[in-house]
Every structure is written in structure tokens, then in C-alpha cells.
């Protein structure tokens, strides 16, 4: 199982928030995280300062070597899918095939209005734009590294039909349909299922509670990656540092995440221009075994 880290790139000063994010990405790679994800927010929605995630991830690509670079997520109905495909292809080439392109319908009605879109049409618009996007992306990016962050059963089914990975941020405790949706996705996903769980780790919780909450998550057996984020989302840099390090050192072993693939085979694949396809997570539904601590 892979381990990723997500930040919403918040703060009063955008330039400082961007610099802190670059530093956080470098530290995540040092600690052995498999992926680093940034959220898109327009006009400071929910405190987020990053409207252009691919631009910032291009800077991250120049400062890192192995860690995968994710968008969590680009609001697809507000984008021109042709333009997004071109920008994503450039970043993927620049980073040596490390882009993980996460898209979603968007949750900000004000942004939809400012972009001249109808927020109520976002799910229909996402489907239409996604079909264009998948046709234009480089094949490996379209079929292996594109993800859909969705909270609806219909969209999970649409992702399965298109061979798109699912980014699931819905807590099963609040929405019991999550596990059933993921089980159905595993059955019908074209080209092989890919599930990543996005889970908050409140900074005030003990390490033991973080481990207990993650291992008790009924969606965990369906996932090949867990993407954690500090809570609150507007947490300052020192909180991100603490959660990042604590998760890598103490939580990761209980998730069965072995750490960075920095061996000879991975290095050779990277030198050849991209991650080795055999480095993909081995995702099989499985019971989560508790380990004494």
C-alpha cells in the first residue's frame, strides 16, 4: 500500500504558502512518502491559495526525484479539457511520468458563477469534460494515473466504466454506501481497479488514535493508497511538519506501507524516463490485521 500527503496550500500570504508547500514536498520525499498532493481553490475558497496546481507541481518536480505529484483535485467543469490535457502532458513529461491527475466536480458555487458555469450542472459537465480529457491525455496518464474524487455512487460507476481511479474522501461512518460503492467499483472497473482513500489526521489526536481510526476504516481493505492530510486544513506549517513526520515514522508501519522504493530497479526505471509499471500497488481486498504495539 502506498502513502500520500495532501495539503490545501493555505495561509495569509500566497507566495509564502507556495514556498512552504515546496519545502513540504521535499520533506515528504525525504520521509519516504509515495505521493504528494495539492488541492485547487479559486479566490481563496476555504482558505486555499492555489488556483493553478499544475504550475506549483512543476516547481515541485524540479526539487524532487521520485515522489509522485498529485492534484486533489482540479475542478474539471471549470476547465477547458483540451487545455488541461496539454498542461498535464507537459508536467508529466517534465517530471518523468510522475503526475497523478485528480479531477472532481468542484464544490464552490461561487467559483462556478465566476467562471460562467452552472454549479447544479457540475456532475453532467464533469462527465462530458472527462470523456474529452481521457481522449487527449498521454495513454499512460489517462489509463493508469487519472483519478476521480467523487462523493456519489453514480460517479463511482462512471469512473469504473472509464477505467479511472477513485479518490474517496467519504467517511464510511457517515455514509455507509461508501463500502458498497467501492466493492461494486472493484467488480466492474475497466483495466483494473485503483482506489485511494483521502483521510484527515487531526493534529490534536494521539498517534494511537490515528492508527486505530485508520485501521478501523471499513474502506481500507479496498484501497491501494492512503492519502493523509493535517486537520484543520488551514493548519500552519509547523502542524503539517509534525503530522507529516509522525505519520511517516509511527503510523505507516501499521498500514503495511514499506516506505520509499529507492532500490536499484526503481532508480533504473526513473533514469529511463518514468516510474516502473511494476511499482504499482498490489490492490486486493483483504482483512486489515491489527498489530500489537
Coordinates of C-alpha atoms in Angstrom, one line a residue:
X1 CA 0.0 0.0 0.0
X2 CA 1.2 3.5 -0.8
X3 CA 1.2 6.5 1.4
X4 CA 0.5 10.1 0.2
X5 CA 0.2 13.5 1.8
X6 CA -2.3 16.3 0.9
X7 CA -2.1 20.0 1.6
X8 CA -4.7 22.7 0.8
X9 CA -1.9 25.3 0.5
X10 CA -3.4 27.8 2.9
X11 CA -2.1 31.0 4.6
X12 CA -2.5 34.8 4.5
X13 CA 0.4 35.2 2.0
X14 CA 0.2 33.2 -1.2
X15 CA 3.9 33.5 -2.0
X16 CA 4.8 32.2 1.4
X17 CA 2.2 29.4 1.2
X18 CA 3.7 28.3 -2.1
X19 CA 7.3 28.3 -0.7
X20 CA 6.1 26.3 2.3
X21 CA 4.5 23.8 0.0
X22 CA 7.7 23.3 -2.0
X23 CA 9.6 22.6 1.3
X24 CA 6.9 20.3 2.5
X25 CA 7.0 18.3 -0.7
X26 CA 10.8 17.9 -0.4
X27 CA 10.4 16.7 3.2
X28 CA 7.7 14.3 2.2
X29 CA 10.1 12.7 -0.3
X30 CA 12.8 12.5 2.3
X31 CA 10.4 10.7 4.7
X32 CA 9.5 8.2 2.0
X33 CA 6.0 9.2 1.0
X34 CA 5.0 7.8 -2.3
X35 CA 2.9 10.8 -3.4
X36 CA 2.3 14.5 -2.6
X37 CA -1.0 16.1 -3.5
X38 CA -2.2 19.7 -3.6
X39 CA -5.7 21.0 -3.6
X40 CA -7.1 23.6 -6.0
X41 CA -9.1 26.5 -4.6
X42 CA -10.2 29.6 -6.6
X43 CA -10.3 33.0 -5.0
X44 CA -9.2 31.8 -1.6
X45 CA -12.2 29.4 -1.1
X46 CA -11.9 27.7 2.3
X47 CA -8.6 29.5 2.8
X48 CA -6.9 27.7 -0.1
X49 CA -4.4 29.8 -2.1
X50 CA -3.7 27.6 -5.1
X51 CA -5.9 28.1 -8.2
X52 CA -3.2 26.5 -10.6
X53 CA -2.0 23.2 -9.1
X54 CA -0.1 22.1 -12.2
X55 CA 2.1 25.2 -12.1
X56 CA 3.1 24.7 -8.5
X57 CA 3.7 20.9 -9.1
X58 CA 6.1 21.8 -11.9
X59 CA 8.2 23.6 -9.3
X60 CA 7.9 20.6 -7.0
X61 CA 9.0 18.3 -9.9
X62 CA 12.3 20.3 -10.2
X63 CA 13.0 19.8 -6.5
X64 CA 12.2 16.1 -6.2
X65 CA 13.2 12.9 -8.0
X66 CA 10.8 10.1 -7.1
X67 CA 7.7 11.2 -5.3
X68 CA 4.5 11.2 -7.4
X69 CA 2.8 14.6 -7.9
X70 CA -1.0 14.7 -7.4
X71 CA -3.8 17.2 -7.9
X72 CA -6.6 16.7 -5.3
X73 CA -8.4 17.9 -7.2
X74 CA -8.8 20.0 -10.3
X75 CA -12.4 21.2 -10.7
X76 CA -13.0 19.8 -14.1
X77 CA -16.2 21.7 -15.1
X78 CA -14.3 25.0 -14.7
X79 CA -11.5 23.9 -17.1
X80 CA -11.2 23.6 -20.9
X81 CA -10.3 19.8 -21.1
X82 CA -8.1 20.3 -24.1
X83 CA -6.1 23.0 -22.3
X84 CA -5.9 20.9 -19.2
X85 CA -4.7 17.8 -21.2
X86 CA -1.9 19.9 -22.8
X87 CA -0.7 21.3 -19.4
X88 CA -0.9 17.9 -17.7
X89 CA 1.1 16.3 -20.6
X90 CA 3.8 19.0 -20.2
X91 CA 4.1 18.4 -16.4
X92 CA 4.1 14.7 -16.8
X93 CA 6.9 14.8 -19.3
X94 CA 8.8 17.3 -17.2
X95 CA 8.5 15.2 -14.0
X96 CA 9.4 11.9 -15.7
X97 CA 5.9 10.4 -15.7
X98 CA 5.1 11.3 -12.0
X99 CA 1.8 13.1 -12.4
X100 CA -1.3 11.7 -10.7
X101 CA -4.1 13.8 -12.2
X102 CA -7.0 14.0 -9.8
X103 CA -10.2 15.7 -11.0
X104 CA -13.6 16.4 -9.5
X105 CA -16.9 18.2 -10.0
X106 CA -16.0 21.1 -7.7
X107 CA -17.7 22.2 -4.5
X108 CA -17.6 26.0 -4.8
X109 CA -20.8 27.5 -6.3
X110 CA -19.3 31.0 -6.3
X111 CA -16.4 29.8 -8.5
X112 CA -18.8 28.2 -10.9
X113 CA -20.7 31.5 -11.2
X114 CA -17.5 33.5 -11.7
X115 CA -16.4 31.1 -14.5
X116 CA -19.8 31.4 -16.1
X117 CA -20.9 27.8 -15.3
X118 CA -24.0 26.4 -13.6
X119 CA -23.0 24.7 -10.3
X120 CA -26.1 22.5 -10.5
X121 CA -24.8 21.1 -13.8
X122 CA -21.4 20.2 -12.5
X123 CA -21.8 16.4 -12.5
X124 CA -23.1 16.3 -16.1
X125 CA -20.3 18.8 -17.1
X126 CA -17.7 16.7 -15.4
X127 CA -18.7 13.6 -17.4
X128 CA -18.6 15.4 -20.7
X129 CA -15.2 17.1 -20.0
X130 CA -13.7 13.8 -18.7
X131 CA -14.5 12.0 -21.8
X132 CA -12.7 14.6 -23.9
X133 CA -9.8 14.7 -21.4
X134 CA -9.2 11.0 -21.5
X135 CA -9.0 11.0 -25.3
X136 CA -6.4 13.7 -25.3
X137 CA -4.1 12.8 -22.4
X138 CA -1.0 10.6 -23.0
X139 CA -2.2 7.0 -22.8
X140 CA -0.3 6.0 -19.7
X141 CA -1.6 9.1 -17.8
X142 CA -5.1 8.5 -19.0
X143 CA -5.3 4.8 -18.2
X144 CA -3.0 4.5 -15.1
X145 CA -2.8 7.8 -13.3
X146 CA -6.1 9.7 -13.7
X147 CA -8.3 9.8 -10.6
X148 CA -11.9 11.0 -9.9
X149 CA -12.7 12.4 -6.5
X150 CA -16.4 11.7 -6.1
X151 CA -19.0 11.5 -3.4
X152 CA -21.8 9.9 -5.5
X153 CA -22.5 6.3 -6.4
X154 CA -23.3 7.3 -9.9
X155 CA -19.9 8.9 -10.4
X156 CA -18.1 5.9 -8.9
X157 CA -19.9 3.7 -11.5
X158 CA -18.9 6.2 -14.2
X159 CA -15.3 6.0 -13.1
X160 CA -15.3 2.2 -13.3
X161 CA -16.7 2.3 -16.8
X162 CA -13.9 4.6 -17.9
X163 CA -11.0 2.9 -16.2
X164 CA -10.4 5.9 -13.9
X165 CA -9.2 5.6 -10.4
X166 CA -11.3 6.6 -7.5
X167 CA -10.2 9.1 -4.8
X168 CA -12.6 8.5 -1.9
X169 CA -12.8 11.1 0.8
X170 CA -16.2 10.0 2.2
X171 CA -16.0 8.5 5.7
X172 CA -17.9 5.2 5.8
X173 CA -19.2 6.1 9.3
X174 CA -21.1 9.0 7.9
X175 CA -22.1 7.3 4.6
X176 CA -22.5 3.5 4.8
X177 CA -22.8 3.4 0.9
X178 CA -19.1 4.0 0.5
X179 CA -18.0 0.4 1.0
X180 CA -20.8 -0.9 -1.3
X181 CA -19.7 1.6 -3.9
X182 CA -16.1 0.5 -3.7
X183 CA -17.0 -3.1 -3.8
X184 CA -19.0 -2.5 -6.9
X185 CA -16.2 -0.5 -8.5
X186 CA -13.8 -3.4 -7.8
X187 CA -16.1 -5.7 -9.7
X188 CA -16.6 -3.5 -12.8
X189 CA -13.6 -1.2 -13.1
X190 CA -12.2 -1.4 -16.6
X191 CA -8.5 -2.1 -16.8
X192 CA -8.1 -2.8 -13.1
X193 CA -9.4 -1.0 -10.0
X194 CA -7.4 1.8 -8.4
X195 CA -8.7 3.3 -5.1
X196 CA -7.0 5.9 -2.9
X197 CA -8.5 7.0 0.4
X198 CA -8.2 10.6 1.5
X199 CA -8.2 10.8 5.3
X200 CA -7.8 13.7 7.7
X201 CA -5.5 13.3 10.7
X202 CA -6.4 15.9 13.4
X203 CA -3.2 17.3 14.8
X204 CA -4.5 17.0 18.4
X205 CA -5.1 13.3 18.2
X206 CA -2.6 10.9 19.7
X207 CA -0.7 8.6 17.4
X208 CA -2.6 5.6 18.8
X209 CA -5.9 7.1 18.0
X210 CA -4.7 8.0 14.5
X211 CA -3.7 4.3 14.0
X212 CA -7.0 3.0 15.5
X213 CA -9.1 5.2 13.3
X214 CA -7.3 4.3 10.1
X215 CA -7.3 0.5 10.8
X216 CA -11.0 0.6 11.8
X217 CA -11.9 2.2 8.5
X218 CA -14.1 -0.4 6.6
X219 CA -13.0 1.1 3.3
X220 CA -9.3 0.4 3.9
X221 CA -9.3 -3.1 2.5
X222 CA -10.3 -1.8 -0.9
X223 CA -7.5 0.8 -1.1
X224 CA -4.1 0.7 -2.7
X225 CA -3.1 4.1 -1.3
X226 CA -4.0 6.2 1.8
X227 CA -3.6 10.0 1.4
X228 CA -3.4 11.8 4.7
X229 CA -3.9 15.4 5.5
X230 CA -3.4 17.5 8.6
X231 CA -6.6 18.9 10.1
X232 CA -7.7 21.6 10.2
X233 CA -7.0 22.2 6.5
X234 CA -5.8 25.7 7.4
X235 CA -3.2 24.4 9.8
X236 CA 0.2 26.3 9.8
X237 CA 3.4 24.9 8.5
X238 CA 4.6 23.5 11.8
X239 CA 1.5 21.4 12.2
X240 CA 2.0 20.0 8.7
X241 CA 5.6 19.2 9.6
X242 CA 4.5 17.4 12.8
X243 CA 1.7 15.3 11.1
X244 CA 3.9 14.5 8.1
X245 CA 6.7 13.2 10.2
X246 CA 4.6 11.4 12.8
X247 CA 2.6 9.6 10.1
X248 CA 5.8 8.5 8.3
X249 CA 7.6 7.3 11.4
X250 CA 4.8 5.8 13.5
X251 CA 1.6 5.4 11.6
X252 CA 2.9 4.0 8.3
X253 CA 4.1 0.6 9.7
X254 CA 0.6 -0.3 10.9
X255 CA -0.8 0.4 7.3
X256 CA 1.7 -2.1 5.8
X257 CA 3.4 0.6 3.9
X258 CA 7.0 -0.4 3.4
X259 CA 8.4 3.1 2.6
X260 CA 10.1 4.5 -0.4
X261 CA 11.0 2.3 -3.4
X262 CA 14.6 3.6 -3.6
X263 CA 16.1 0.4 -4.8
X264 CA 18.1 -0.3 -7.9
X265 CA 15.1 -1.3 -10.0
X266 CA 13.2 1.9 -9.2
X267 CA 16.2 4.0 -9.8
X268 CA 16.8 2.4 -13.2
X269 CA 13.2 3.0 -14.1
X270 CA 13.3 6.6 -13.1
X271 CA 16.5 7.0 -15.1
X272 CA 14.7 5.6 -18.1
X273 CA 12.2 8.3 -18.0
X274 CA 9.4 7.3 -15.6
X275 CA 8.3 5.1 -12.8
X276 CA 8.4 1.3 -13.3
X277 CA 4.9 0.0 -14.0
X278 CA 5.7 -2.9 -11.7
X279 CA 5.8 -0.3 -8.9
X280 CA 2.0 -0.1 -8.9
X281 CA 0.4 -1.0 -5.6
X282 CA -0.9 -4.6 -5.4
X283 CA -4.5 -3.9 -4.5
X284 CA -6.5 -6.8 -3.3
X285 CA -9.5 -6.7 -0.9
X286 CA -8.1 -8.1 2.3
X287 CA -8.8 -8.0 6.0
X288 CA -6.8 -5.5 8.0
X289 CA -4.7 -7.2 10.5
X290 CA -4.2 -5.5 13.8
X291 CA -0.6 -5.4 15.1
X292 CA 0.2 -5.1 18.8
X293 CA 2.0 -2.0 19.8

